[in-house]
Amino acid sequence: MLKRLMLGTVFTTLLSFQTHADQSVEVLHWWTSGGEAGALNVLKDDLSSKGVSWNDMPVAGGSGTAAMTVLRARVAAGNPPTAVQMLGFDILDWAQQGALTDLNAVAKEGNWDAVIPTALQKFSKHEGKWIAAPVNVHSTNWIWSNKAILDELNISEPNSWDDLVSAMDKVKASGKVALAHGGQPWQDATVFESIALLTGGGDFYKKAFIDLDEETLGSDTMKTVFERMEVLRGYVDDNFSGRDWNLASAMVINGEAAFQIMGDWAKGEFLRANKKPGADFLCLRVPGTQGYVTFNSDQFAMFNVDGNQTESQAQLAKSILAPEFQSAFNVVKGSVPARTDVSDAAFDECGKKGMKDLVEANDNGKLYGSMAHGHSAPAAIKNAFYDVITAHFNGEFDSETAVAELVDAIAIAK
Ligand code: GAL
């Protein structure tokens, strides 16, 4: 009897070890900059504390364009990762193909419906089922500035396009780089959407990037947006082309440049460099866009994979939505929590501003999905915007032609 009992104990221990050992997730993501990797470590450590090991699959390239290409190859080969960082309409595309695991049980247990804003749920659910776990809410209509340069040149917070141009003129005249920028399509589009918002306002933004209204896309206002992009082209340095976004952030961090128009993942780089908001850098809304928020949310979608990954996928989803994690991760990442019930106590002044702006924009109907980061239209449309915006920024055609090209490109991509 005793022998049988002992054997049973050994077997149970081995089985639990075996099950425990299977608690691993292979995660495809594009968080490869210093700030992003620092935030990701919060998630890796959290999972490790729950016995789930992390099999890392980083694919460098801002906004995930390269990562989505690798994902398509992995799925085509019948070998999808356990979980994938995804944005907006890309999640819905995969959900429509039936490729994503149903997270409803975890969502029900965690009462996600009550704490995740409807603007995010639009991208986290398909046919009423949760198919992605939202990590955060980033916003793109920020301008980051080096406070020492602004103080030295007696530049106050720009509140309009004209203020911004005169500030950049002062910086350029001082010999510093006025606008730190990386010449990559997604970065050009990130700047473009803010200039569109400041030029045409919320209704124009919605009609252009969400409704894809042809008249708006071909309007004189859109021509002005392109003309203003031409003006900004005159404030970047000669080596902007192809520069990664975090290297542009580094130019503002180290005092080489005064401004960068970029999403608040840039703040993660400032924090990583031990810079303090309000002392070393300022987090300001792009002039003329105060009150509005153009957002994108990083979500993790789980793929239908063989074996007993479902338990570790559920644990990953639970960990992501845990309030403590939502605070710890977003404090480092530069974004704000996806959950609406997380205190801002741990956040710095930029984080607190981001959380306050999000609530106000949502309440006032001034919250819009970022076009550049996959939250205003599906990928084919987003890429059509990228192509025209970047070709124009690189001087391939003038603003008049850019408007006509945009109308055609979106009509074809629809
Ligand atoms: C965004 C993403 C951010 C950050 C940024 C730069 O699309 O939501 O988390 O990775 O791209 O790559």
XYZ file of C-alpha atoms and ligand atoms in Angstrom:
426
model
C 0.000 0.000 0.000
C 2.725 2.407 1.083
C 4.671 1.605 -2.115
C 1.603 2.378 -4.267
C 1.022 5.635 -2.373
C 4.639 6.715 -2.875
C 4.505 5.853 -6.589
C 1.277 7.859 -6.861
C 2.957 10.856 -5.232
C 5.952 10.641 -7.560
C 3.652 10.406 -10.582
C 1.522 13.374 -9.451
C 4.647 15.453 -8.842
C 6.044 14.603 -12.287
C 2.675 15.371 -13.884
C 2.436 18.753 -12.152
C 6.034 19.445 -13.151
C 5.183 18.465 -16.752
C 2.082 20.694 -16.764
C 4.062 23.419 -15.064
C 6.844 23.078 -17.631
C 4.311 23.547 -20.443
C 3.375 26.927 -18.952
C 5.185 28.961 -21.590
C 4.165 31.509 -24.214
C 5.918 32.435 -27.443
C 5.193 36.135 -27.960
C 5.743 38.062 -31.213
C 6.126 41.824 -30.649
C 8.079 44.868 -31.830
C 9.066 46.415 -28.490
C 12.817 46.581 -29.108
C 13.801 50.127 -28.068
C 15.269 50.781 -24.608
C 12.041 52.152 -23.169
C 9.879 49.475 -24.795
C 12.134 46.630 -23.632
C 12.089 48.061 -20.111
C 8.288 48.008 -20.112
C 8.186 44.517 -21.611
C 10.354 43.229 -18.774
C 7.536 44.180 -16.394
C 5.290 41.732 -18.254
C 7.941 39.007 -18.512
C 8.694 39.234 -14.771
C 4.994 39.240 -13.905
C 4.404 36.054 -15.906
C 7.506 34.385 -14.501
C 6.172 35.024 -10.989
C 3.084 33.064 -12.058
C 5.119 30.170 -13.449
C 4.731 31.067 -17.125
C 8.002 31.310 -19.069
C 8.379 33.776 -21.941
C 9.719 32.661 -25.314
C 10.638 35.987 -26.885
C 10.065 36.708 -30.571
C 10.963 40.373 -31.118
C 10.665 41.827 -34.661
C 12.204 45.315 -34.759
C 10.447 48.058 -36.704
C 8.292 50.869 -35.364
C 4.494 50.535 -35.380
C 4.764 46.825 -36.158
C 4.799 46.840 -39.954
C 7.673 44.307 -40.049
C 6.161 42.297 -37.188
C 2.883 41.832 -39.073
C 4.806 40.604 -42.145
C 6.603 37.984 -40.030
C 3.291 37.002 -38.422
C 1.682 36.354 -41.806
C 4.623 34.106 -42.739
C 4.399 32.183 -39.457
C 0.644 31.608 -39.828
C 1.023 30.652 -43.509
C 3.581 28.039 -42.400
C 1.018 26.680 -39.927
C 3.135 27.739 -36.980
C 1.564 30.805 -35.315
C 3.073 32.237 -32.116
C 1.110 31.761 -28.888
C 0.427 35.500 -28.596
C 1.056 38.564 -30.741
C 1.197 42.320 -30.066
C -1.331 43.863 -32.443
C -3.044 47.127 -33.247
C -6.698 47.940 -33.952
C -7.879 46.834 -37.349
C -5.141 44.189 -37.643
C -6.772 42.381 -34.686
C -10.167 42.479 -36.400
C -8.647 41.161 -39.658
C -7.228 38.084 -37.894
C -10.439 37.619 -35.898
C -12.473 37.608 -39.120
C -10.239 34.775 -40.339
C -11.114 32.760 -37.218
C -7.454 32.618 -36.182
C -7.790 33.979 -32.647
C -8.526 32.247 -29.358
C -11.760 33.111 -27.554
C -10.862 34.945 -24.340
C -14.441 35.331 -23.139
C -14.025 33.131 -20.051
C -11.071 35.187 -18.788
C -12.826 38.442 -19.738
C -15.976 37.435 -17.873
C -14.015 36.417 -14.786
C -12.132 39.733 -14.899
C -15.235 41.820 -15.700
C -13.419 43.411 -18.668
C -16.674 44.718 -20.150
C -17.065 47.085 -17.210
C -13.516 48.472 -17.072
C -12.310 48.692 -20.707
C -13.459 51.784 -22.643
C -15.804 51.102 -25.551
C -13.311 52.791 -27.917
C -10.908 49.903 -27.158
C -13.551 47.171 -27.030
C -14.288 47.971 -30.686
C -10.926 46.374 -31.454
C -10.769 43.763 -28.655
C -14.010 41.953 -29.509
C -15.320 40.183 -32.580
C -18.956 39.099 -32.868
C -19.395 39.837 -29.167
C -16.432 37.713 -28.052
C -13.198 39.016 -26.522
C -10.306 38.025 -28.796
C -7.552 40.347 -27.507
C -6.248 41.629 -24.176
C -5.597 45.428 -24.184
C -2.381 46.472 -22.458
C -2.568 50.250 -22.731
C -3.727 53.370 -24.509
C -1.065 55.378 -26.336
C -1.804 58.716 -27.952
C 0.019 60.232 -30.907
C -0.754 63.979 -30.836
C 2.186 64.893 -28.580
C 5.145 67.177 -29.216
C 8.179 66.415 -27.025
C 10.633 69.217 -26.371
C 14.013 69.765 -24.780
C 13.324 72.284 -21.999
C 16.884 73.670 -21.847
C 16.764 74.670 -25.520
C 13.340 76.299 -25.133
C 14.508 78.206 -22.041
C 17.767 79.258 -23.700
C 15.875 80.622 -26.725
C 13.038 82.042 -24.635
C 10.446 79.888 -26.422
C 7.113 79.437 -24.631
C 4.614 76.610 -25.222
C 3.460 76.857 -28.869
C -0.341 77.132 -28.996
C -0.850 77.351 -32.752
C 0.739 76.437 -36.077
C 2.220 79.924 -36.344
C 3.654 79.661 -32.804
C 5.231 76.324 -33.766
C 6.769 77.733 -36.957
C 8.247 80.762 -35.193
C 9.623 78.502 -32.431
C 11.219 76.223 -35.013
C 12.659 79.233 -36.850
C 14.322 80.365 -33.611
C 15.791 76.900 -33.014
C 17.042 76.590 -36.601
C 18.655 80.045 -36.399
C 20.477 78.925 -33.230
C 22.130 76.097 -35.164
C 20.214 73.296 -33.398
C 17.893 70.858 -35.164
C 14.357 72.218 -34.901
C 12.450 68.959 -35.562
C 13.937 65.539 -34.739
C 12.324 63.077 -37.132
C 12.802 59.621 -38.575
C 12.007 59.456 -42.287
C 9.967 56.236 -42.289
C 6.402 56.004 -43.640
C 4.776 55.295 -40.285
C 6.620 58.238 -38.682
C 5.723 60.605 -41.517
C 2.094 59.489 -41.104
C 2.257 59.967 -37.316
C 3.283 63.607 -37.855
C 0.777 64.021 -40.700
C -2.236 63.020 -38.633
C -1.419 65.617 -35.985
C -0.954 68.348 -38.596
C -4.279 67.285 -40.134
C -5.974 67.540 -36.720
C -4.491 70.960 -35.947
C -5.355 72.235 -39.445
C -8.860 70.846 -39.921
C -10.081 69.967 -36.445
C -11.880 66.842 -35.241
C -14.627 66.726 -37.852
C -12.071 67.000 -40.661
C -9.928 64.274 -39.042
C -12.902 61.927 -38.743
C -14.122 62.529 -42.310
C -10.623 62.087 -43.770
C -9.204 59.119 -41.840
C -12.254 57.265 -40.499
C -15.024 57.990 -43.011
C -12.520 58.180 -45.918
C -14.756 60.865 -47.398
C -13.514 61.642 -50.915
C -14.457 65.340 -50.814
C -12.530 65.791 -47.552
C -9.527 63.865 -48.853
C -9.480 66.106 -51.934
C -10.236 69.360 -50.089
C -8.282 72.619 -49.887
C -7.859 71.882 -46.166
C -6.041 68.660 -47.058
C -3.851 70.667 -49.449
C -2.965 72.974 -46.553
C -2.004 69.916 -44.474
C 0.402 68.804 -47.188
C 1.760 72.366 -47.524
C 2.451 72.397 -43.772
C 4.263 69.064 -44.079
C 6.470 70.752 -46.682
C 7.210 73.474 -44.112
C 8.147 70.853 -41.505
C 10.413 69.188 -44.081
C 12.499 72.350 -43.881
C 13.092 71.883 -40.142
C 14.469 68.312 -40.101
C 18.204 67.563 -40.344
C 19.908 66.167 -43.452
C 20.173 62.657 -41.970
C 16.478 62.197 -41.110
C 15.775 59.642 -43.796
C 15.344 56.097 -42.401
C 16.155 57.123 -38.819
C 14.425 54.975 -36.152
C 11.961 56.879 -33.969
C 13.897 56.271 -30.734
C 17.058 57.778 -32.275
C 15.040 60.887 -33.070
C 13.860 60.911 -29.434
C 17.533 60.647 -28.408
C 18.283 63.857 -30.343
C 15.792 65.738 -28.132
C 17.011 63.909 -25.007
C 20.655 64.896 -25.613
C 19.909 68.485 -26.627
C 20.746 68.143 -30.328
C 17.148 68.922 -31.305
C 14.315 70.916 -29.781
C 11.152 69.063 -30.812
C 9.813 65.642 -31.832
C 6.197 65.015 -32.857
C 5.630 61.401 -31.751
C 3.373 59.114 -29.755
C 3.941 58.867 -26.008
C 6.093 55.749 -26.330
C 8.752 58.450 -26.775
C 8.336 59.248 -23.077
C 9.610 55.765 -22.310
C 12.916 56.791 -23.909
C 13.136 60.008 -21.873
C 12.496 58.069 -18.650
C 15.041 55.413 -19.654
C 17.589 58.242 -20.021
C 16.675 59.404 -16.483
C 15.141 62.621 -17.800
C 12.447 64.261 -15.686
C 9.205 65.683 -17.114
C 8.920 69.431 -16.519
C 12.636 69.674 -15.688
C 14.445 68.124 -18.674
C 11.601 67.761 -21.169
C 8.042 68.937 -21.739
C 5.130 66.726 -22.844
C 2.834 69.075 -24.740
C -0.075 68.333 -27.020
C 0.636 69.261 -30.642
C -0.448 72.922 -30.869
C -4.092 73.248 -31.893
C -4.926 69.666 -30.896
C -5.402 70.330 -27.169
C -8.629 68.641 -26.024
C -8.352 65.980 -28.716
C -6.686 62.563 -28.359
C -5.671 60.415 -31.315
C -5.112 57.008 -29.762
C -3.797 53.537 -30.390
C -3.918 50.595 -28.015
C -1.370 47.771 -27.868
C -3.280 44.525 -27.477
C -2.185 40.909 -27.265
C -4.140 38.526 -29.460
C -3.786 34.791 -28.837
C -3.646 32.389 -31.753
C -5.296 28.967 -31.880
C -2.217 26.799 -31.247
C -1.793 23.080 -30.538
C -1.050 21.597 -27.163
C -2.063 22.941 -23.799
C -1.178 26.544 -24.517
C -4.667 27.699 -23.686
C -3.903 27.732 -19.963
C -0.782 29.876 -20.438
C -2.676 32.108 -22.884
C -5.359 32.633 -20.242
C -2.683 33.440 -17.668
C -1.070 35.937 -20.053
C -4.421 37.640 -20.624
C -5.182 37.712 -16.888
C -1.731 39.171 -16.122
C -2.122 41.884 -18.759
C -5.458 43.056 -17.348
C -4.442 42.931 -13.679
C -4.718 46.496 -12.262
C -1.305 46.319 -10.576
C 0.335 45.304 -13.858
C -1.604 47.949 -15.804
C -0.064 50.597 -13.532
C 3.484 49.176 -13.346
C 3.759 48.572 -17.107
C 2.287 51.863 -18.341
C 4.371 53.975 -15.956
C 7.446 52.685 -17.828
C 5.921 52.483 -21.338
C 4.729 56.104 -21.560
C 1.141 55.032 -22.270
C -1.841 55.060 -19.911
C -3.752 52.013 -18.589
C -6.353 50.323 -20.753
C -8.461 49.875 -17.614
C -10.425 52.911 -16.453
C -10.214 51.921 -12.764
C -6.436 52.254 -12.319
C -5.176 55.074 -10.078
C -2.817 57.688 -11.571
C -0.877 57.787 -8.270
C 2.203 56.037 -9.708
C 2.281 58.169 -12.875
C 4.391 61.288 -13.466
C 2.889 64.599 -14.640
C 2.887 63.474 -18.284
C 1.140 60.213 -17.408
C -1.405 62.012 -15.253
C -2.034 64.438 -18.139
C -2.395 61.549 -20.565
C -4.978 59.827 -18.331
C -6.927 63.068 -17.795
C -6.850 63.981 -21.503
C -8.150 60.524 -22.457
C -11.162 60.719 -20.138
C -11.996 64.278 -21.257
C -11.594 63.521 -24.970
C -13.786 60.445 -24.614
C -16.450 62.384 -22.686
C -16.386 65.240 -25.226
C -16.463 63.117 -28.371
C -12.919 64.190 -29.251
C -11.289 60.756 -29.080
C -10.246 59.410 -32.497
C -8.352 56.316 -33.597
C -4.849 56.986 -34.908
C -4.630 56.550 -38.697
C -0.864 55.966 -38.572
C -1.210 53.209 -35.947
C -4.021 51.174 -37.387
C -6.983 52.556 -35.465
C -8.869 54.547 -38.113
C -9.039 52.111 -41.085
C -7.796 48.654 -42.150
C -4.157 48.064 -43.116
C -4.637 48.448 -46.887
C -6.056 51.951 -46.370
C -3.390 52.834 -43.780
C -0.647 51.771 -46.194
C -2.197 53.869 -48.963
C -2.007 56.913 -46.673
C 1.603 55.991 -45.827
C 2.613 55.787 -49.497
C 1.251 59.210 -50.506
C 2.348 61.024 -47.333
C 5.913 59.694 -47.539
C 6.267 60.281 -51.287
C 5.168 63.887 -50.769
C 7.424 64.387 -47.708
C 10.350 63.155 -49.815
C 9.509 65.694 -52.516
C 8.216 63.257 -55.158
C 5.277 65.568 -55.844
C 3.869 68.934 -54.773
C 0.913 69.423 -52.419
C -1.635 69.888 -55.224
C -0.561 66.575 -56.755
C -0.440 64.912 -53.319
C -4.128 65.646 -52.754
C -5.072 64.103 -56.102
C -2.800 61.116 -55.443
C -4.415 60.646 -52.025
C -7.956 60.617 -53.417
C -6.941 58.011 -56.003
C -4.894 55.873 -53.601
C -7.682 55.635 -51.016
C -10.322 54.947 -53.664
C -8.206 52.063 -54.974
C -7.432 50.703 -51.474
C -11.075 50.732 -50.302
C 3.155 51.836 -31.865
C 2.974 50.947 -30.637
C 3.870 51.421 -29.519
C 5.298 51.562 -30.001
C 5.361 52.375 -31.307
C 6.755 52.474 -31.878
O 2.342 51.377 -32.891
O 1.618 51.027 -30.219
O 3.795 50.507 -28.439
O 5.833 50.291 -30.213
O 4.520 51.796 -32.269
O 7.166 51.283 -32.419
